[in-house]
GROMACS .gro file of C-alpha atoms in nm:
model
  395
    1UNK     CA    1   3.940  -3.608   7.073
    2UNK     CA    2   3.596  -3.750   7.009
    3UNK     CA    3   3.267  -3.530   6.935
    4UNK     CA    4   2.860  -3.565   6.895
    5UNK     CA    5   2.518  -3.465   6.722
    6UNK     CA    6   2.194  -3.332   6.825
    7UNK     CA    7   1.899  -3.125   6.688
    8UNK     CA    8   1.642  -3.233   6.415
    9UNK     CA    9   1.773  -3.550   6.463
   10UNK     CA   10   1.874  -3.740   6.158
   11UNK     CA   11   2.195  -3.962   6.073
   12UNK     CA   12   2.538  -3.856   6.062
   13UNK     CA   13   2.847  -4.087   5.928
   14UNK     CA   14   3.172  -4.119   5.714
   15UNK     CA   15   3.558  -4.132   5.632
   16UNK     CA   16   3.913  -3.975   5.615
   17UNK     CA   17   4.172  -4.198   5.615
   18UNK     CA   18   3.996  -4.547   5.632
   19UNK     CA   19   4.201  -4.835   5.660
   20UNK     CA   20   4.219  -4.997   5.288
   21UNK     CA   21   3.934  -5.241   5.261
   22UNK     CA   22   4.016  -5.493   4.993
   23UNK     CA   23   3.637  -5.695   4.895
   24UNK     CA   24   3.735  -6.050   4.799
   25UNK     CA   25   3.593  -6.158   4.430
   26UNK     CA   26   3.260  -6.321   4.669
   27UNK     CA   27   3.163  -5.996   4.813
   28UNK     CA   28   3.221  -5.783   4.455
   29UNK     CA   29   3.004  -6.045   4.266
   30UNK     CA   30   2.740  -6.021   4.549
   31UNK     CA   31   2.784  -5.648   4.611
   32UNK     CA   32   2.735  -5.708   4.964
   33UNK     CA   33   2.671  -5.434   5.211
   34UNK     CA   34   2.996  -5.356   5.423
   35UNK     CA   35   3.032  -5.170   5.744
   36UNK     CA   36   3.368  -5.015   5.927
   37UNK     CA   37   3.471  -4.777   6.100
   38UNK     CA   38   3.629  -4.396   6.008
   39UNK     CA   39   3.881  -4.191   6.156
   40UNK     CA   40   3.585  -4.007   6.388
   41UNK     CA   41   3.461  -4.319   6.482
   42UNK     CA   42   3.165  -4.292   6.245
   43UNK     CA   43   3.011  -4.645   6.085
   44UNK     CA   44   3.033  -4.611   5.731
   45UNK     CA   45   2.793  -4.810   5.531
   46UNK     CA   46   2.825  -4.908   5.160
   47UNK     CA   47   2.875  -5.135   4.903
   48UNK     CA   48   3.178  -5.237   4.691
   49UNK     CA   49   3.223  -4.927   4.500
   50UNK     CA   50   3.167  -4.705   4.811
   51UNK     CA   51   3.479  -4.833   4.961
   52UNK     CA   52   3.673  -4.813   4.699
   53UNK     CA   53   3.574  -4.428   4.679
   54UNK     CA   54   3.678  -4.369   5.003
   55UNK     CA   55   4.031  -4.575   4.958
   56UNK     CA   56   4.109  -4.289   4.678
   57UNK     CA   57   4.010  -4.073   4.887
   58UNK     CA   58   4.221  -4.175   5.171
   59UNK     CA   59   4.488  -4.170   4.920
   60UNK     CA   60   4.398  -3.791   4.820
   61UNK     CA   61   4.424  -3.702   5.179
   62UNK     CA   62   4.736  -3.882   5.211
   63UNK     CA   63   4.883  -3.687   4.909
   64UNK     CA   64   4.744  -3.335   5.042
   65UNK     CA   65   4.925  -3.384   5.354
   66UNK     CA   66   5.251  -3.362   5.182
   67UNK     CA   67   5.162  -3.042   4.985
   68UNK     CA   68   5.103  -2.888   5.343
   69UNK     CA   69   5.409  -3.061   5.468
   70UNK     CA   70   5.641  -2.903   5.212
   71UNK     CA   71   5.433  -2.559   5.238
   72UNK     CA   72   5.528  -2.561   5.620
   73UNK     CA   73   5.895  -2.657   5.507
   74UNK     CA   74   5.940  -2.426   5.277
   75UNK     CA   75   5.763  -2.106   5.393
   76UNK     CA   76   5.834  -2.141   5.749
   77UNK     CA   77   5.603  -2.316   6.016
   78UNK     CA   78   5.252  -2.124   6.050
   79UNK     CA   79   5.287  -1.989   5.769
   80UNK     CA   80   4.953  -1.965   5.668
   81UNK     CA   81   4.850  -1.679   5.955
   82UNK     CA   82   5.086  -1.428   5.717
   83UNK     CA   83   4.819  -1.392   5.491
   84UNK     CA   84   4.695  -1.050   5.596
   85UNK     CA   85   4.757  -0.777   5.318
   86UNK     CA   86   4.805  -0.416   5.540
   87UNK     CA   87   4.719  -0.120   5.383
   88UNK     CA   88   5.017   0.154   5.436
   89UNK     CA   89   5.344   0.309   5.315
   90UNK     CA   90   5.536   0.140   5.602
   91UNK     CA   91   5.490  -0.185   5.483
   92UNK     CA   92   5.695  -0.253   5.153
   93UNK     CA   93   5.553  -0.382   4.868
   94UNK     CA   94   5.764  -0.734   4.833
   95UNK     CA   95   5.577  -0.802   5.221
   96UNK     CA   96   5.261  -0.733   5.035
   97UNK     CA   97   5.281  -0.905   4.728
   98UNK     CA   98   5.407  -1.222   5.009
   99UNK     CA   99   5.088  -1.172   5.210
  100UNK     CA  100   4.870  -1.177   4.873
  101UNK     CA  101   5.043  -1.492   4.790
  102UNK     CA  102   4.999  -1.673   5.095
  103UNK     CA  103   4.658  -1.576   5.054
  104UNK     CA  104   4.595  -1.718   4.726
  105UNK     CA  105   4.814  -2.069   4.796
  106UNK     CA  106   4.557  -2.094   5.124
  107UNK     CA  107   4.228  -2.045   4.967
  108UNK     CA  108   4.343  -2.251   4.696
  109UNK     CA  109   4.481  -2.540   4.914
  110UNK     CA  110   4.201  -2.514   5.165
  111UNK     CA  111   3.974  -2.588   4.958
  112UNK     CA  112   4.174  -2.898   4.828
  113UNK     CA  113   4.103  -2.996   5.231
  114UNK     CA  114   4.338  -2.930   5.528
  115UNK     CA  115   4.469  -3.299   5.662
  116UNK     CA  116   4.297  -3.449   5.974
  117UNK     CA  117   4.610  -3.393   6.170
  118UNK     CA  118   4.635  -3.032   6.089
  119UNK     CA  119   4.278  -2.922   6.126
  120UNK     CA  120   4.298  -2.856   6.533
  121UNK     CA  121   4.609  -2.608   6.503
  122UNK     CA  122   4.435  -2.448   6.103
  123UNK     CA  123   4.084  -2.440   6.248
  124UNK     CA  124   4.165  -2.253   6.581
  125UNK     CA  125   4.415  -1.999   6.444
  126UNK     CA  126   4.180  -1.892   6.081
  127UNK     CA  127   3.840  -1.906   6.228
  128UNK     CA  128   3.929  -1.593   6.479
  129UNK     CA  129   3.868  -1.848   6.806
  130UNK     CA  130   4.235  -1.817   6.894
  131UNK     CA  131   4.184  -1.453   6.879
  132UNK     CA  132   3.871  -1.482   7.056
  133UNK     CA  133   4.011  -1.682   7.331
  134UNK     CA  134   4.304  -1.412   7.365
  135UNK     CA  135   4.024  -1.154   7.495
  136UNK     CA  136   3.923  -1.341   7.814
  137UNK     CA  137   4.119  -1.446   8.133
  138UNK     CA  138   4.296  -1.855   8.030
  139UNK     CA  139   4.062  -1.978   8.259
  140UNK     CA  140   3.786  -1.856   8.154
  141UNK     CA  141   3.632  -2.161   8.044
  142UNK     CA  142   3.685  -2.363   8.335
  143UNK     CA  143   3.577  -2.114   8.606
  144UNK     CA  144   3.282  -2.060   8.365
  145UNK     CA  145   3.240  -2.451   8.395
  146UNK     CA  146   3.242  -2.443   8.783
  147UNK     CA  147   3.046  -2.114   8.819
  148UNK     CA  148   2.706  -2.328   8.613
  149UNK     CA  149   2.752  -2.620   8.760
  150UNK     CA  150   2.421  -2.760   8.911
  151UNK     CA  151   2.231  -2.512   8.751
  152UNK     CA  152   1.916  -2.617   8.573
  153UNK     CA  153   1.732  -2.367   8.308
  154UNK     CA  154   1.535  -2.481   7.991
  155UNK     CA  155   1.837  -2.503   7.807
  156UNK     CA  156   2.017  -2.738   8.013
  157UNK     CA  157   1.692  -2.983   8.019
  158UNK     CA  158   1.697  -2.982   7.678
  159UNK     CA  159   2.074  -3.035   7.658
  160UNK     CA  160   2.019  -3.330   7.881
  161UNK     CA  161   1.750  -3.479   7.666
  162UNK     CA  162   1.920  -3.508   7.341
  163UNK     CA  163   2.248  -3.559   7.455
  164UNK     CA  164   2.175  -3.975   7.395
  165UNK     CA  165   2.001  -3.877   7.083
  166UNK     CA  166   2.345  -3.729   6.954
  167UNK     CA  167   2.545  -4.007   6.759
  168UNK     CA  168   2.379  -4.315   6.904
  169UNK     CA  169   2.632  -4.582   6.893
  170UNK     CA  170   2.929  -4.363   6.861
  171UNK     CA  171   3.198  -4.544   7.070
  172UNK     CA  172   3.299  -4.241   7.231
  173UNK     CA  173   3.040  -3.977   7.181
  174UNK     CA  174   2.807  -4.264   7.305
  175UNK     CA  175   2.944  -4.279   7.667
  176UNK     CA  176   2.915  -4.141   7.971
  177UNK     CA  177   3.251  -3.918   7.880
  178UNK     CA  178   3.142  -3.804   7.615
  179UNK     CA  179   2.786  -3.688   7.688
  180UNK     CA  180   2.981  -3.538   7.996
  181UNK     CA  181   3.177  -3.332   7.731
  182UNK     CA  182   2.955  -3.211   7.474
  183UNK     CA  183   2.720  -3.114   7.783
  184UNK     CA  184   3.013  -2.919   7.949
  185UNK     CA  185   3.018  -2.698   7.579
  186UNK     CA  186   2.664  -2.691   7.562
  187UNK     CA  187   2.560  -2.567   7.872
  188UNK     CA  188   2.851  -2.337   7.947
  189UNK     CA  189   2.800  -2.176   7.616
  190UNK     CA  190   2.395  -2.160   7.663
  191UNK     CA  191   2.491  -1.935   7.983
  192UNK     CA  192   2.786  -1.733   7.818
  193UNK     CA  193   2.497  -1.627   7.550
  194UNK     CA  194   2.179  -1.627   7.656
  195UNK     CA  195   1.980  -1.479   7.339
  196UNK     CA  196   2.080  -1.831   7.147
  197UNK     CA  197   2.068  -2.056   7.508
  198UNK     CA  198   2.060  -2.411   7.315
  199UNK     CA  199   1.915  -2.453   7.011
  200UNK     CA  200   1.865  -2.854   6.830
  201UNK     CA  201   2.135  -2.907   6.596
  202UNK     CA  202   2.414  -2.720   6.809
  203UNK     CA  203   2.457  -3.073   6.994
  204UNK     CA  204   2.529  -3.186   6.658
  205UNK     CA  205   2.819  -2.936   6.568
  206UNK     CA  206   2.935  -2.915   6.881
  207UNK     CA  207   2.980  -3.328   6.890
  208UNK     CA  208   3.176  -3.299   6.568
  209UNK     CA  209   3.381  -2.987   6.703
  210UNK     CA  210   3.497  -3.223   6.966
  211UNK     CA  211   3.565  -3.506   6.767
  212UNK     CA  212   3.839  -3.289   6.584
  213UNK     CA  213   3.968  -3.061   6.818
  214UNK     CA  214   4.269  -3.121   7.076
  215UNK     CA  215   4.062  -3.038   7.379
  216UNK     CA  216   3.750  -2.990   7.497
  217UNK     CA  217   3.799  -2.578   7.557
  218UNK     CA  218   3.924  -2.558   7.195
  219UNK     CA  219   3.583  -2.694   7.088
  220UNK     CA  220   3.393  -2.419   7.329
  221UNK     CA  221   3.567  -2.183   7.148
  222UNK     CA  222   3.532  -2.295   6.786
  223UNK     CA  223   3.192  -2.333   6.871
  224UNK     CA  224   3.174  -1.943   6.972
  225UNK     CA  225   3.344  -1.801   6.724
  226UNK     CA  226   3.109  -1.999   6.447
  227UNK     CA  227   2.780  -1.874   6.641
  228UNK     CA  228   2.914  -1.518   6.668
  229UNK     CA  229   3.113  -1.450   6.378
  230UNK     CA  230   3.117  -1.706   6.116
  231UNK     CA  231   2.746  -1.754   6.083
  232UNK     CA  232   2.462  -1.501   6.034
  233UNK     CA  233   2.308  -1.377   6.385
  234UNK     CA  234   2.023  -1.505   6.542
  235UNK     CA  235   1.988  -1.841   6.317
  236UNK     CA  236   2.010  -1.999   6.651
  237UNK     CA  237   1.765  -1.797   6.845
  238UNK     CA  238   1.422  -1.898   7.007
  239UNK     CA  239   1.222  -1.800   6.681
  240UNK     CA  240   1.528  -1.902   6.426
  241UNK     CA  241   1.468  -1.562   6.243
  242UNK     CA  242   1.812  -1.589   6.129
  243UNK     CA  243   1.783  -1.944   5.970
  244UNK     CA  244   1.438  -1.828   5.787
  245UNK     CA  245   1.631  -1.592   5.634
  246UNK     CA  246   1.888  -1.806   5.497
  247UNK     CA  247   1.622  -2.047   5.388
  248UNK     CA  248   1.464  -1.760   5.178
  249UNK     CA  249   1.798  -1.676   5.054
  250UNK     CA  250   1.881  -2.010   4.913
  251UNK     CA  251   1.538  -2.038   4.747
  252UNK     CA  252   1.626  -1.717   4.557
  253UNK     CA  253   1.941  -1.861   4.453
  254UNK     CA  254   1.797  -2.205   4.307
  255UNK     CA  255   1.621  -2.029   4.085
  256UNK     CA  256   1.897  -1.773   3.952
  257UNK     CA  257   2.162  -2.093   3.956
  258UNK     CA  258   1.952  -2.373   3.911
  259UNK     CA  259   1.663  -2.215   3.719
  260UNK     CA  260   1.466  -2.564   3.572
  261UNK     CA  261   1.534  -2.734   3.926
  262UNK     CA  262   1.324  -2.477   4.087
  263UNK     CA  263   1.066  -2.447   3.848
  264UNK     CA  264   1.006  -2.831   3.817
  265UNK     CA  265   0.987  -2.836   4.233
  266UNK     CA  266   0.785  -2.565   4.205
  267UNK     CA  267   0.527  -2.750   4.016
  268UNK     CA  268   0.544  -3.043   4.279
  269UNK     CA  269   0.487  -2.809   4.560
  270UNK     CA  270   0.793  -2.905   4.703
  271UNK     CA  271   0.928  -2.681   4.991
  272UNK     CA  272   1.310  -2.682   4.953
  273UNK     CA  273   1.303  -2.600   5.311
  274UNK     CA  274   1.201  -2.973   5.413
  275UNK     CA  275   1.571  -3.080   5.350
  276UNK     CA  276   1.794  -2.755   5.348
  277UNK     CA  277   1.672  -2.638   5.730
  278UNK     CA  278   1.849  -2.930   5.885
  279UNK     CA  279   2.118  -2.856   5.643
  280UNK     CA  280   2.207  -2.559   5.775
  281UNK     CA  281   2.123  -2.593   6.120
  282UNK     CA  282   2.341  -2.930   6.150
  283UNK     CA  283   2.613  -2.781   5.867
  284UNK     CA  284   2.539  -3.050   5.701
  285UNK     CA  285   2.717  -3.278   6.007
  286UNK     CA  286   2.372  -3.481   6.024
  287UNK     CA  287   2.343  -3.543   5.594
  288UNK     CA  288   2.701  -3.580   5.459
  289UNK     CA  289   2.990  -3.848   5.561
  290UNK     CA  290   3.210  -3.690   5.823
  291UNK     CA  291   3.504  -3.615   5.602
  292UNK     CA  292   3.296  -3.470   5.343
  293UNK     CA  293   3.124  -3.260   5.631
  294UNK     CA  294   3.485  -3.150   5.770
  295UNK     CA  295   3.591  -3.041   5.409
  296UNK     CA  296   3.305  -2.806   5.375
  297UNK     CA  297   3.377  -2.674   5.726
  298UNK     CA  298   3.750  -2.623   5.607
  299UNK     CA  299   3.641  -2.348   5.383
  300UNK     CA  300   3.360  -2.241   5.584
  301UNK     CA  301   3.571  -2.158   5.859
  302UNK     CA  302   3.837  -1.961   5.598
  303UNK     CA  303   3.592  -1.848   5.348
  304UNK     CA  304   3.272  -1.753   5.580
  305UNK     CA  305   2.910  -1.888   5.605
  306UNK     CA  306   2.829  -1.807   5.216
  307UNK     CA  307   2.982  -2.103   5.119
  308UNK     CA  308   2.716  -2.343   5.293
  309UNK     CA  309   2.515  -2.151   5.013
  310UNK     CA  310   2.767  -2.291   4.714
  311UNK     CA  311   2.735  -2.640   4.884
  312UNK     CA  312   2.354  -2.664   4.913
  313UNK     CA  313   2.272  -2.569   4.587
  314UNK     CA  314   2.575  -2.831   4.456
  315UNK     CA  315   2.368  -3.138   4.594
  316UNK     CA  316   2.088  -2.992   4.368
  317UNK     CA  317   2.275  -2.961   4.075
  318UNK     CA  318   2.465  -3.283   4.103
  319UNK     CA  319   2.142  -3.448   4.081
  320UNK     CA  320   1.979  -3.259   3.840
  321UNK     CA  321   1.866  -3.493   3.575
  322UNK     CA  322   1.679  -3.726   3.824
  323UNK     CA  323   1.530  -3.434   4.004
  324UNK     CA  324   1.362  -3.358   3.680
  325UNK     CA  325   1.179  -3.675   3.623
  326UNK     CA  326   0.993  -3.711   3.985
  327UNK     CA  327   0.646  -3.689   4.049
  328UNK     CA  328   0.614  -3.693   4.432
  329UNK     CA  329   0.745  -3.497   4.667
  330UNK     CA  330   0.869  -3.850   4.863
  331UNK     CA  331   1.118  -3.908   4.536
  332UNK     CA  332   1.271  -3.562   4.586
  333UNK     CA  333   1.355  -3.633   4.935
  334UNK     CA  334   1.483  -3.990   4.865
  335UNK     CA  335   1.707  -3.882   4.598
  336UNK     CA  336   1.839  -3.618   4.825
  337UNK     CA  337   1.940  -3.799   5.128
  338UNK     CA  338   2.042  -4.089   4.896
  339UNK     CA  339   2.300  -3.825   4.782
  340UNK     CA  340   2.416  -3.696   5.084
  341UNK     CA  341   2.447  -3.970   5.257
  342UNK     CA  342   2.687  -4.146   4.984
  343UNK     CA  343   2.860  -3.843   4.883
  344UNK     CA  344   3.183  -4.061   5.014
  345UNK     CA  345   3.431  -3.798   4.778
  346UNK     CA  346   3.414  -3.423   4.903
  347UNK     CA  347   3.606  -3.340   4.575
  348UNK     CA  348   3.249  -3.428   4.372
  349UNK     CA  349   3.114  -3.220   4.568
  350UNK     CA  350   3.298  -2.921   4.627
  351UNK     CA  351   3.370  -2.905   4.257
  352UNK     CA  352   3.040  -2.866   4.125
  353UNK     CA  353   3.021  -2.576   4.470
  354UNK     CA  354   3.270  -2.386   4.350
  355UNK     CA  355   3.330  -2.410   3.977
  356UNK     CA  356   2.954  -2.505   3.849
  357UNK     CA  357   2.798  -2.269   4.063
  358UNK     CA  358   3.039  -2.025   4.106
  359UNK     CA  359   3.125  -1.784   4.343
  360UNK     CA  360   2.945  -1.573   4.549
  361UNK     CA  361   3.094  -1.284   4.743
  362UNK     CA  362   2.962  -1.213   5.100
  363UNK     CA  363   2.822  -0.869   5.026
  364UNK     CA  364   2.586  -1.036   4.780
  365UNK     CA  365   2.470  -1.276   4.998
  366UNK     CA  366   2.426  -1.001   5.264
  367UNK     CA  367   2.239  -0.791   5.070
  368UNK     CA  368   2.038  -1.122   4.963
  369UNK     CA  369   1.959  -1.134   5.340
  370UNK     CA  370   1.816  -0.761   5.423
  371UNK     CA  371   1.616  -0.776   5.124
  372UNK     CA  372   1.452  -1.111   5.326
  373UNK     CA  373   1.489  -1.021   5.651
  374UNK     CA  374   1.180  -0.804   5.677
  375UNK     CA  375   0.914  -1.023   5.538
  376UNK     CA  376   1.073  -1.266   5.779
  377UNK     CA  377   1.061  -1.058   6.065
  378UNK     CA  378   0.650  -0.929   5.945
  379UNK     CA  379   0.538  -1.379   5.891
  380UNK     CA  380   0.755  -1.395   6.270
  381UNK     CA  381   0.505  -1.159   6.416
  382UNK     CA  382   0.191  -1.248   6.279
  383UNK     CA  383   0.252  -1.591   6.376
  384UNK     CA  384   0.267  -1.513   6.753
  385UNK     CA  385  -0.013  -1.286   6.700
  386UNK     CA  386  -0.243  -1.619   6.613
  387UNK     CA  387  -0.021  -1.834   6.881
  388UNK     CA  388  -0.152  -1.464   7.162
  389UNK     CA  389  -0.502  -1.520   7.004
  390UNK     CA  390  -0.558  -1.901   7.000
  391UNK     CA  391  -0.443  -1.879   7.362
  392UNK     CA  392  -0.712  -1.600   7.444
  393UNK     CA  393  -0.973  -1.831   7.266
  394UNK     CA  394  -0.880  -2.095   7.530
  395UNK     CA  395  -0.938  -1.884   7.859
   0.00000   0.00000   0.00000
């Protein structure tokens, strides 16, 4: 199936298993611009050297396929939901020691990227949304579906105004399907939670949810089980509470990881915020190439929300050097969406995430998050204490 964007509104675009472009000797010498298509239906801009980038990396995803393939054959189909180590003297230990194993091939192989083909059936079953979906009558979504239809609220306006800002041109998210679709999970999922209603940037994860997932109620529920489980609460909220948080959180963490970085930016006045809020509103669906985004979301979906943390700070780092010798705020902005925009090879990047940067376990990162939280919360409630005052002024 086909998905869509929506929030901040930027660009959005890339590859998986692009069809092998071969440049004649004209095009190389001239190092034209070329333009094609992806598996999601993405345009994918570049020159020479981008396309052969994402011909390798075709090839890589070709090649991880079979590892999965042979996993499947070998350790049974689904094999990867045995991965659960129980605590207890009724299990025996040789079930254990298989659980821990599975564990560690998984992590290790998800992060090598699950194939396009697989992601649907991977996805629903490790994120919790098959569990999720368990909890509820089967037709929950559709009578849901019927029960708001007509209804208008400021959500749904909203919802209806970016809905042709989401992936112009896209040729499916771009129709009058597809809006149909992404505003079917939009709305219905406003009304099932009311405290987040619609917030920019869900159109844009909830395009790309479709785009990958077998059917349009799969996507509803992917979508819930990222809001409510994988992601910290209320970054989606009317006041984004949850997303300052995380903003203050990564700040922290440029300077422990990337210590010169922040102190050179620093110096420029540069709010690292300007870029990373749309990162991690979007999940990067609006900066990176669409297979890079969908690799990050492999482990984000296994690994939890701390990981966006390992990515962000990854762009940084991969760009280090130049980030060092700017003067302007405009040349730190360039030479980030420059980056993501061409980062064509989610191995670059998820290499320097994971073994430059390192890990980082979710209790840190949690207890990163209630040490911000309440200067948050204090800046939250000053600021409508102006917004109440200025609007007393006016009467």
């Amino acid at each position: 199936m086909y998905g869509t964007k929506g929030k901040i509104d930027l660009a959005f675009e890339y590859q998986s298993q692009v069809a092998v472009l071969r440049p004649s000797i004209h095009s190389r010498r001239a190092n034209l611009t070329v333009k094609f298509q992806d598996l999601y239906g993405f345009t994918v801009e570049g020159n020479v050297d981008d396309v052969n980038v994402l011909n390798e990396v075709r090839e890589k995803v070709r090649q991880q396929g079979r590892v999965w393939w042979a996993l499947e054959a070998s350790k049974g189909a689904n094999w990867y939901l045995h991965t659960m180590i129980v605590q207890g003297n009724a299990l025996k230990s040789s079930l254990k020691f298989s659980a821990l194993a599975n564990a560690l091939t998984l992590k290790k192989i998800i992060r090598k990227g699950i194939p396009p083909v697989l992601r649907p059936k991977v996805w629903f079953s490790l994120s919790g949304a098959a569990k999720k979906k368990s909890t509820v009558p089967d037709s929950y979504y559709e009578d849901l579906t019927k029960a708001v239809e007509g209804k208008v609220t400021p959500a749904t306006r909203q919802i209806d105004h970016d809905l042709p800002r989401t992936f112009p041109g896209h040729p499916w998210l771009d129709t009058p399907e597809g809006h149909a679709a992404l505003r079917r999970v939009l709305v219905v999922y406003s009304f099932r939670d009311s405290d987040v209603g619609y917030c920019q940037g869900l159109n844009y994860v909830a395009a790309l949810l479709l785009l990958v997932m077998k059917t349009e109620e799969e996507a509803f529920w992917m979508l819930a089980v990222l809001l409510e489980n994988v992601l910290v609460s209320d970054c989606y909220t009317n006041n984004l509470s949850g997303c300052h948080v995380e903003q203050r959180v990564f700040k922290d963490l440029l300077t422990k990881k990337c210590p010169r970085i922040a102190t050179h930016l620093e110096s420029l006045e540069f709010d690292v915020s300007l870029v990373t809020t749309e990162w991690f509103l979007c999940l990067f669906s609006k900066s990176l190439p669409s297979e890079t985004t969908l690799r990050v979301w492999d482990v984000i979906f296994y690994e939890g929300a701390q990981v966006m943390f390992n990515v962000a700070l990854a762009i940084f780092k991969m760009k280090e050097d130049e980030l060092l010798l700017t003067h302007h705020v405009g040349e730190v902005i360039n030479i980030l969406q420059r980056t993501t925009h061409h980062l064509f090879d989610p191995d670059d990047l998820l290499t320097v995430a994971f073994d430059k940067i390192g890990s980082m376990t979710t209790n840190t990162i949690s207890k990163q998050r209630k040490k911000q939280e309440p200067e948050v919360m204090k800046e939250l409630d000053e600021r409508i204490r102006r917004l109440e005052s200025f609007k007393m002024e006016d009467k």
